[in-house]
């Protein structure tokens, strides 16, 4: 499986600020995905990022709040903008590997907004 | 769209016993069913998966069964060990890039 890393692993931020989360994979992959996992909850897809095109956002998530970059086949960033305490969650990066429907996850970024 | 329901939400077993987690899905077009294990403070780890052309798949102490007619699939863990304690997520995919996850099952294995 692919080795996926995320930075930072955790952060505590003040409301109104922004945080950019980085995701790096050790192999070239077609698609990268960003998920949010609220405390004790399941995984909710924020957006899908394909290299060289605009990210595709799921219902309830907008580009102004969660801008995403995908500059190459091994790297992506997710920014959480103008944060509020409701944004406190684990943010997970995943990639498709071996086949389009098989996803592997990074370790996650634990965000607390005060 | 696809909806995946997972039961139970919490499961407590004695070490050495078996654990079974059940999921149902709504979209008959779903053809890929992965299971993930998430330990505290870590990302979900793919532990086993099954495709719709197979009824059962086994990997050491874990197995997954699929009943396409009833649209349900299950994870079976035999001879449970304390290190099996984690949250387990089932998921369904119709062959594209979108995977729908169940709500999760918190498994406790008591030594």
PDB file of C-alpha atoms in Angstrom:
ATOM      1  CA  UNK A   1       0.000   0.000   0.000  1.00  0.00           C
ATOM      2  CA  UNK A   2       0.990   3.647  -0.394  1.00  0.00           C
ATOM      3  CA  UNK A   3       2.696   5.491   2.463  1.00  0.00           C
ATOM      4  CA  UNK A   4       0.802   8.686   3.250  1.00  0.00           C
ATOM      5  CA  UNK A   5       1.929  11.441   5.581  1.00  0.00           C
ATOM      6  CA  UNK A   6       0.116  14.515   6.832  1.00  0.00           C
ATOM      7  CA  UNK A   7       1.364  17.731   8.390  1.00  0.00           C
ATOM      8  CA  UNK A   8       0.674  18.957  10.960  1.00  0.00           C
ATOM      9  CA  UNK A   9      -0.408  15.937  12.991  1.00  0.00           C
ATOM     10  CA  UNK A  10      -2.346  18.211  15.329  1.00  0.00           C
ATOM     11  CA  UNK A  11      -2.872  21.899  15.964  1.00  0.00           C
ATOM     12  CA  UNK A  12      -4.762  24.251  18.242  1.00  0.00           C
ATOM     13  CA  UNK A  13      -5.932  27.393  16.485  1.00  0.00           C
ATOM     14  CA  UNK A  14      -7.810  30.563  17.308  1.00  0.00           C
ATOM     15  CA  UNK A  15     -11.164  31.273  15.736  1.00  0.00           C
ATOM     16  CA  UNK A  16     -11.022  33.409  12.633  1.00  0.00           C
ATOM     17  CA  UNK A  17      -7.637  32.097  11.525  1.00  0.00           C
ATOM     18  CA  UNK A  18      -6.811  29.599   8.763  1.00  0.00           C
ATOM     19  CA  UNK A  19      -4.804  26.388   8.749  1.00  0.00           C
ATOM     20  CA  UNK A  20      -3.295  24.581   5.780  1.00  0.00           C
ATOM     21  CA  UNK A  21      -2.906  20.818   6.020  1.00  0.00           C
ATOM     22  CA  UNK A  22      -0.447  19.023   3.779  1.00  0.00           C
ATOM     23  CA  UNK A  23      -0.746  15.485   2.427  1.00  0.00           C
ATOM     24  CA  UNK A  24       2.199  13.701   0.841  1.00  0.00           C
ATOM     25  CA  UNK A  25       2.143  10.214  -0.717  1.00  0.00           C
ATOM     26  CA  UNK A  26       5.158   8.145  -1.737  1.00  0.00           C
ATOM     27  CA  UNK A  27       3.671   7.050  -5.075  1.00  0.00           C
ATOM     28  CA  UNK A  28       1.958   8.860  -7.898  1.00  0.00           C
ATOM     29  CA  UNK A  29      -1.804   8.570  -7.515  1.00  0.00           C
ATOM     30  CA  UNK A  30      -4.683   9.734  -9.652  1.00  0.00           C
ATOM     31  CA  UNK A  31      -7.091  10.939  -7.007  1.00  0.00           C
ATOM     32  CA  UNK A  32      -6.634  12.373  -3.538  1.00  0.00           C
ATOM     33  CA  UNK A  33      -9.519  12.790  -1.147  1.00  0.00           C
ATOM     34  CA  UNK A  34     -10.104  14.955   1.902  1.00  0.00           C
ATOM     35  CA  UNK A  35     -12.399  13.788   4.680  1.00  0.00           C
ATOM     36  CA  UNK A  36     -13.609  15.268   7.932  1.00  0.00           C
ATOM     37  CA  UNK A  37     -14.215  13.091  10.979  1.00  0.00           C
ATOM     38  CA  UNK A  38     -15.953  14.848  13.835  1.00  0.00           C
ATOM     39  CA  UNK A  39     -15.395  13.447  17.335  1.00  0.00           C
ATOM     40  CA  UNK A  40     -16.853   9.955  17.636  1.00  0.00           C
ATOM     41  CA  UNK A  41     -18.342  10.106  14.142  1.00  0.00           C
ATOM     42  CA  UNK A  42     -17.855   8.491  10.762  1.00  0.00           C
ATOM     43  CA  UNK A  43     -15.981   9.877   7.785  1.00  0.00           C
ATOM     44  CA  UNK A  44     -17.517  12.619   5.644  1.00  0.00           C
ATOM     45  CA  UNK A  45     -16.030  13.376   2.249  1.00  0.00           C
ATOM     46  CA  UNK A  46     -15.182  17.063   1.790  1.00  0.00           C
ATOM     47  CA  UNK A  47     -13.800  16.986  -1.743  1.00  0.00           C
ATOM     48  CA  UNK A  48     -11.966  14.990  -4.372  1.00  0.00           C
ATOM     49  CA  UNK A  49      -8.788  16.414  -5.883  1.00  0.00           C
ATOM     50  CA  UNK A  50      -7.496  15.415  -9.286  1.00  0.00           C
ATOM     51  CA  UNK A  51      -4.150  16.766 -10.448  1.00  0.00           C
ATOM     52  CA  UNK A  52      -4.459  19.648 -12.864  1.00  0.00           C
ATOM     53  CA  UNK A  53      -8.137  20.389 -12.303  1.00  0.00           C
ATOM     54  CA  UNK A  54     -10.353  22.075  -9.760  1.00  0.00           C
ATOM     55  CA  UNK A  55     -11.376  19.982  -6.783  1.00  0.00           C
ATOM     56  CA  UNK A  56     -14.906  18.578  -6.710  1.00  0.00           C
ATOM     57  CA  UNK A  57     -16.743  19.441  -3.486  1.00  0.00           C
ATOM     58  CA  UNK A  58     -19.488  17.468  -1.784  1.00  0.00           C
ATOM     59  CA  UNK A  59     -22.779  18.979  -0.743  1.00  0.00           C
ATOM     60  CA  UNK A  60     -22.328  21.192   2.283  1.00  0.00           C
ATOM     61  CA  UNK A  61     -18.681  22.040   1.580  1.00  0.00           C
ATOM     62  CA  UNK A  62     -17.559  25.091  -0.417  1.00  0.00           C
ATOM     63  CA  UNK A  63     -14.289  26.158  -1.946  1.00  0.00           C
ATOM     64  CA  UNK A  64     -14.147  29.455  -0.038  1.00  0.00           C
ATOM     65  CA  UNK A  65     -14.154  27.588   3.269  1.00  0.00           C
ATOM     66  CA  UNK A  66     -12.013  24.606   2.223  1.00  0.00           C
ATOM     67  CA  UNK A  67      -9.711  25.588  -0.655  1.00  0.00           C
ATOM     68  CA  UNK A  68      -7.698  22.661  -1.995  1.00  0.00           C
ATOM     69  CA  UNK A  69      -4.555  22.519  -4.090  1.00  0.00           C
ATOM     70  CA  UNK A  70      -3.239  19.540  -6.069  1.00  0.00           C
ATOM     71  CA  UNK A  71      -0.029  20.696  -7.767  1.00  0.00           C
ATOM     72  CA  UNK A  72       1.278  17.235  -8.670  1.00  0.00           C
ATOM     73  CA  UNK A  73       0.531  13.513  -8.439  1.00  0.00           C
ATOM     74  CA  UNK A  74       1.971  13.046  -4.922  1.00  0.00           C
ATOM     75  CA  UNK A  75       0.884  16.133  -2.976  1.00  0.00           C
ATOM     76  CA  UNK A  76      -2.230  18.045  -1.940  1.00  0.00           C
ATOM     77  CA  UNK A  77      -3.199  20.685   0.593  1.00  0.00           C
ATOM     78  CA  UNK A  78      -6.466  21.477   2.333  1.00  0.00           C
ATOM     79  CA  UNK A  79      -6.989  24.866   3.956  1.00  0.00           C
ATOM     80  CA  UNK A  80      -9.600  25.353   6.648  1.00  0.00           C
ATOM     81  CA  UNK A  81     -10.456  29.056   6.426  1.00  0.00           C
ATOM     82  CA  UNK A  82     -11.916  31.486   8.928  1.00  0.00           C
ATOM     83  CA  UNK A  83     -12.135  28.743  11.511  1.00  0.00           C
ATOM     84  CA  UNK A  84     -14.790  28.421  14.207  1.00  0.00           C
ATOM     85  CA  UNK A  85     -15.021  25.876  17.061  1.00  0.00           C
ATOM     86  CA  UNK A  86     -17.379  23.816  14.866  1.00  0.00           C
ATOM     87  CA  UNK A  87     -14.400  23.086  12.598  1.00  0.00           C
ATOM     88  CA  UNK A  88     -12.721  21.112  15.379  1.00  0.00           C
ATOM     89  CA  UNK A  89     -12.317  17.671  13.818  1.00  0.00           C
ATOM     90  CA  UNK A  90      -9.870  15.183  12.446  1.00  0.00           C
ATOM     91  CA  UNK A  91      -9.048  15.919   8.815  1.00  0.00           C
ATOM     92  CA  UNK A  92      -7.964  12.910   6.800  1.00  0.00           C
ATOM     93  CA  UNK A  93      -6.302  12.618   3.445  1.00  0.00           C
ATOM     94  CA  UNK A  94      -6.765   9.473   1.392  1.00  0.00           C
ATOM     95  CA  UNK A  95      -5.589   8.267  -2.010  1.00  0.00           C
ATOM     96  CA  UNK A  96      -6.759   5.735  -4.547  1.00  0.00           C
ATOM     97  CA  UNK A  97      -4.160   3.052  -5.031  1.00  0.00           C
ATOM     98  CA  UNK A  98      -4.160  -0.190  -7.007  1.00  0.00           C
ATOM     99  CA  UNK A  99      -7.700   0.502  -8.217  1.00  0.00           C
ATOM    100  CA  UNK A 100      -9.993   3.548  -8.380  1.00  0.00           C
ATOM    101  CA  UNK A 101     -12.279   2.333  -5.594  1.00  0.00           C
ATOM    102  CA  UNK A 102      -9.597   1.288  -3.079  1.00  0.00           C
ATOM    103  CA  UNK A 103      -8.649   4.086  -0.709  1.00  0.00           C
ATOM    104  CA  UNK A 104      -5.773   4.319   1.760  1.00  0.00           C
ATOM    105  CA  UNK A 105      -5.754   6.910   4.504  1.00  0.00           C
ATOM    106  CA  UNK A 106      -3.139   9.120   6.052  1.00  0.00           C
ATOM    107  CA  UNK A 107      -2.756   9.416   9.830  1.00  0.00           C
ATOM    108  CA  UNK A 108      -4.979  12.475  10.084  1.00  0.00           C
ATOM    109  CA  UNK A 109      -4.657  16.027  11.399  1.00  0.00           C
ATOM    110  CA  UNK A 110      -6.364  16.709  14.724  1.00  0.00           C
ATOM    111  CA  UNK A 111      -7.606  20.284  14.740  1.00  0.00           C
ATOM    112  CA  UNK A 112      -8.945  22.103  17.776  1.00  0.00           C
ATOM    113  CA  UNK A 113     -10.363  25.594  17.326  1.00  0.00           C
ATOM    114  CA  UNK A 114     -10.730  27.753  20.418  1.00  0.00           C
TER     115      UNK A 114
ATOM    116  CA  UNK B   1     -27.665   7.827  -3.294  1.00  0.00           C
ATOM    117  CA  UNK B   2     -25.994   5.006  -1.412  1.00  0.00           C
ATOM    118  CA  UNK B   3     -26.658   4.591   2.303  1.00  0.00           C
ATOM    119  CA  UNK B   4     -24.736   2.197   4.546  1.00  0.00           C
ATOM    120  CA  UNK B   5     -26.057   1.147   7.935  1.00  0.00           C
ATOM    121  CA  UNK B   6     -23.790  -0.559  10.464  1.00  0.00           C
ATOM    122  CA  UNK B   7     -24.618  -2.511  13.613  1.00  0.00           C
ATOM    123  CA  UNK B   8     -23.918  -2.687  16.459  1.00  0.00           C
ATOM    124  CA  UNK B   9     -22.497   0.698  17.389  1.00  0.00           C
ATOM    125  CA  UNK B  10     -20.641  -0.858  20.326  1.00  0.00           C
ATOM    126  CA  UNK B  11     -19.538  -4.446  20.814  1.00  0.00           C
ATOM    127  CA  UNK B  12     -17.812  -5.918  23.838  1.00  0.00           C
ATOM    128  CA  UNK B  13     -16.393  -9.449  23.753  1.00  0.00           C
ATOM    129  CA  UNK B  14     -14.148 -11.576  25.904  1.00  0.00           C
ATOM    130  CA  UNK B  15     -10.675 -12.318  24.583  1.00  0.00           C
ATOM    131  CA  UNK B  16     -10.771 -15.462  22.462  1.00  0.00           C
ATOM    132  CA  UNK B  17     -14.425 -15.060  21.506  1.00  0.00           C
ATOM    133  CA  UNK B  18     -15.652 -14.137  18.030  1.00  0.00           C
ATOM    134  CA  UNK B  19     -16.979 -10.731  16.987  1.00  0.00           C
ATOM    135  CA  UNK B  20     -19.405 -10.046  14.156  1.00  0.00           C
ATOM    136  CA  UNK B  21     -20.230  -6.640  12.686  1.00  0.00           C
ATOM    137  CA  UNK B  22     -23.041  -6.304  10.160  1.00  0.00           C
ATOM    138  CA  UNK B  23     -23.716  -3.726   7.455  1.00  0.00           C
ATOM    139  CA  UNK B  24     -26.482  -3.181   4.934  1.00  0.00           C
ATOM    140  CA  UNK B  25     -26.374  -1.041   1.810  1.00  0.00           C
ATOM    141  CA  UNK B  26     -29.102   0.452  -0.326  1.00  0.00           C
ATOM    142  CA  UNK B  27     -27.641   0.806  -3.837  1.00  0.00           C
ATOM    143  CA  UNK B  28     -27.734  -2.470  -5.760  1.00  0.00           C
ATOM    144  CA  UNK B  29     -25.020  -1.044  -8.055  1.00  0.00           C
ATOM    145  CA  UNK B  30     -22.473  -1.173  -5.224  1.00  0.00           C
ATOM    146  CA  UNK B  31     -19.827  -3.755  -6.048  1.00  0.00           C
ATOM    147  CA  UNK B  32     -16.916  -3.119  -3.709  1.00  0.00           C
ATOM    148  CA  UNK B  33     -17.044  -3.387   0.088  1.00  0.00           C
ATOM    149  CA  UNK B  34     -13.967  -2.489   2.143  1.00  0.00           C
ATOM    150  CA  UNK B  35     -13.562  -2.684   5.913  1.00  0.00           C
ATOM    151  CA  UNK B  36     -11.380  -0.293   7.878  1.00  0.00           C
ATOM    152  CA  UNK B  37      -9.941  -0.467  11.387  1.00  0.00           C
ATOM    153  CA  UNK B  38      -9.225   2.795  13.166  1.00  0.00           C
ATOM    154  CA  UNK B  39      -7.156   2.729  16.324  1.00  0.00           C
ATOM    155  CA  UNK B  40      -7.131   5.660  18.696  1.00  0.00           C
ATOM    156  CA  UNK B  41      -5.187   8.578  17.280  1.00  0.00           C
ATOM    157  CA  UNK B  42      -4.629   6.960  13.886  1.00  0.00           C
ATOM    158  CA  UNK B  43      -6.151   7.046  10.427  1.00  0.00           C
ATOM    159  CA  UNK B  44      -8.398   4.234   9.161  1.00  0.00           C
ATOM    160  CA  UNK B  45      -6.498   1.167   7.968  1.00  0.00           C
ATOM    161  CA  UNK B  46      -7.879  -1.074   5.224  1.00  0.00           C
ATOM    162  CA  UNK B  47      -8.009  -4.583   6.705  1.00  0.00           C
ATOM    163  CA  UNK B  48     -10.034  -6.579   4.191  1.00  0.00           C
ATOM    164  CA  UNK B  49     -12.303  -6.008   1.222  1.00  0.00           C
ATOM    165  CA  UNK B  50     -14.658  -7.997  -0.961  1.00  0.00           C
ATOM    166  CA  UNK B  51     -16.049  -7.520  -4.445  1.00  0.00           C
ATOM    167  CA  UNK B  52     -19.525  -8.435  -5.573  1.00  0.00           C
ATOM    168  CA  UNK B  53     -18.408 -11.463  -7.585  1.00  0.00           C
ATOM    169  CA  UNK B  54     -17.256 -13.173  -4.382  1.00  0.00           C
ATOM    170  CA  UNK B  55     -19.391 -14.403  -1.483  1.00  0.00           C
ATOM    171  CA  UNK B  56     -16.719 -14.771   1.157  1.00  0.00           C
ATOM    172  CA  UNK B  57     -13.096 -13.804   1.718  1.00  0.00           C
ATOM    173  CA  UNK B  58     -10.802 -14.758   4.573  1.00  0.00           C
ATOM    174  CA  UNK B  59      -7.466 -13.445   5.817  1.00  0.00           C
ATOM    175  CA  UNK B  60      -6.157 -15.221   8.902  1.00  0.00           C
ATOM    176  CA  UNK B  61      -8.532 -14.367  11.767  1.00  0.00           C
ATOM    177  CA  UNK B  62     -10.765 -12.022   9.812  1.00  0.00           C
ATOM    178  CA  UNK B  63     -13.352 -12.867   7.183  1.00  0.00           C
ATOM    179  CA  UNK B  64     -15.982 -10.958   5.282  1.00  0.00           C
ATOM    180  CA  UNK B  65     -19.201 -12.365   3.807  1.00  0.00           C
ATOM    181  CA  UNK B  66     -21.449 -10.732   1.226  1.00  0.00           C
ATOM    182  CA  UNK B  67     -25.089 -11.434   0.442  1.00  0.00           C
ATOM    183  CA  UNK B  68     -25.945  -9.435  -2.679  1.00  0.00           C
ATOM    184  CA  UNK B  69     -29.579 -10.485  -2.697  1.00  0.00           C
ATOM    185  CA  UNK B  70     -30.158  -9.185   0.809  1.00  0.00           C
ATOM    186  CA  UNK B  71     -27.681  -6.316   0.319  1.00  0.00           C
ATOM    187  CA  UNK B  72     -25.769  -6.994   3.447  1.00  0.00           C
ATOM    188  CA  UNK B  73     -22.198  -7.861   4.346  1.00  0.00           C
ATOM    189  CA  UNK B  74     -20.490  -8.790   7.576  1.00  0.00           C
ATOM    190  CA  UNK B  75     -17.064  -8.787   9.206  1.00  0.00           C
ATOM    191  CA  UNK B  76     -16.120 -11.769  11.337  1.00  0.00           C
ATOM    192  CA  UNK B  77     -13.160 -11.716  13.716  1.00  0.00           C
ATOM    193  CA  UNK B  78     -12.283 -15.018  15.368  1.00  0.00           C
ATOM    194  CA  UNK B  79     -10.105 -15.614  18.426  1.00  0.00           C
ATOM    195  CA  UNK B  80     -10.227 -11.945  19.334  1.00  0.00           C
ATOM    196  CA  UNK B  81      -7.235 -10.353  21.035  1.00  0.00           C
ATOM    197  CA  UNK B  82      -6.932  -7.098  23.014  1.00  0.00           C
ATOM    198  CA  UNK B  83      -5.162  -5.491  20.040  1.00  0.00           C
ATOM    199  CA  UNK B  84      -8.346  -5.981  17.997  1.00  0.00           C
ATOM    200  CA  UNK B  85      -9.935  -3.252  20.137  1.00  0.00           C
ATOM    201  CA  UNK B  86     -10.647  -0.348  17.769  1.00  0.00           C
ATOM    202  CA  UNK B  87     -13.395   1.296  15.749  1.00  0.00           C
ATOM    203  CA  UNK B  88     -14.345  -0.637  12.617  1.00  0.00           C
ATOM    204  CA  UNK B  89     -15.989   0.983   9.582  1.00  0.00           C
ATOM    205  CA  UNK B  90     -17.704  -0.796   6.729  1.00  0.00           C
ATOM    206  CA  UNK B  91     -18.077   0.954   3.393  1.00  0.00           C
ATOM    207  CA  UNK B  92     -19.608   0.534  -0.047  1.00  0.00           C
ATOM    208  CA  UNK B  93     -18.537   1.758  -3.469  1.00  0.00           C
ATOM    209  CA  UNK B  94     -20.257   1.554  -6.857  1.00  0.00           C
ATOM    210  CA  UNK B  95     -16.960   1.325  -8.716  1.00  0.00           C
ATOM    211  CA  UNK B  96     -16.177   5.004  -8.938  1.00  0.00           C
ATOM    212  CA  UNK B  97     -14.304   7.321  -6.637  1.00  0.00           C
ATOM    213  CA  UNK B  98     -17.003   7.825  -4.027  1.00  0.00           C
ATOM    214  CA  UNK B  99     -16.998   5.519  -1.003  1.00  0.00           C
ATOM    215  CA  UNK B 100     -19.842   5.651   1.517  1.00  0.00           C
ATOM    216  CA  UNK B 101     -18.953   4.715   5.093  1.00  0.00           C
ATOM    217  CA  UNK B 102     -21.029   3.209   7.854  1.00  0.00           C
ATOM    218  CA  UNK B 103     -21.300   4.908  11.234  1.00  0.00           C
ATOM    219  CA  UNK B 104     -18.677   2.661  12.841  1.00  0.00           C
ATOM    220  CA  UNK B 105     -18.555  -0.049  15.511  1.00  0.00           C
ATOM    221  CA  UNK B 106     -16.477   0.403  18.632  1.00  0.00           C
ATOM    222  CA  UNK B 107     -15.100  -3.038  19.542  1.00  0.00           C
ATOM    223  CA  UNK B 108     -13.806  -3.717  23.032  1.00  0.00           C
ATOM    224  CA  UNK B 109     -11.930  -6.966  23.658  1.00  0.00           C
ATOM    225  CA  UNK B 110     -11.660  -7.703  27.358  1.00  0.00           C
ATOM    226  CA  UNK B 111      -8.605  -9.612  28.510  1.00  0.00           C
TER     227      UNK B 111
END
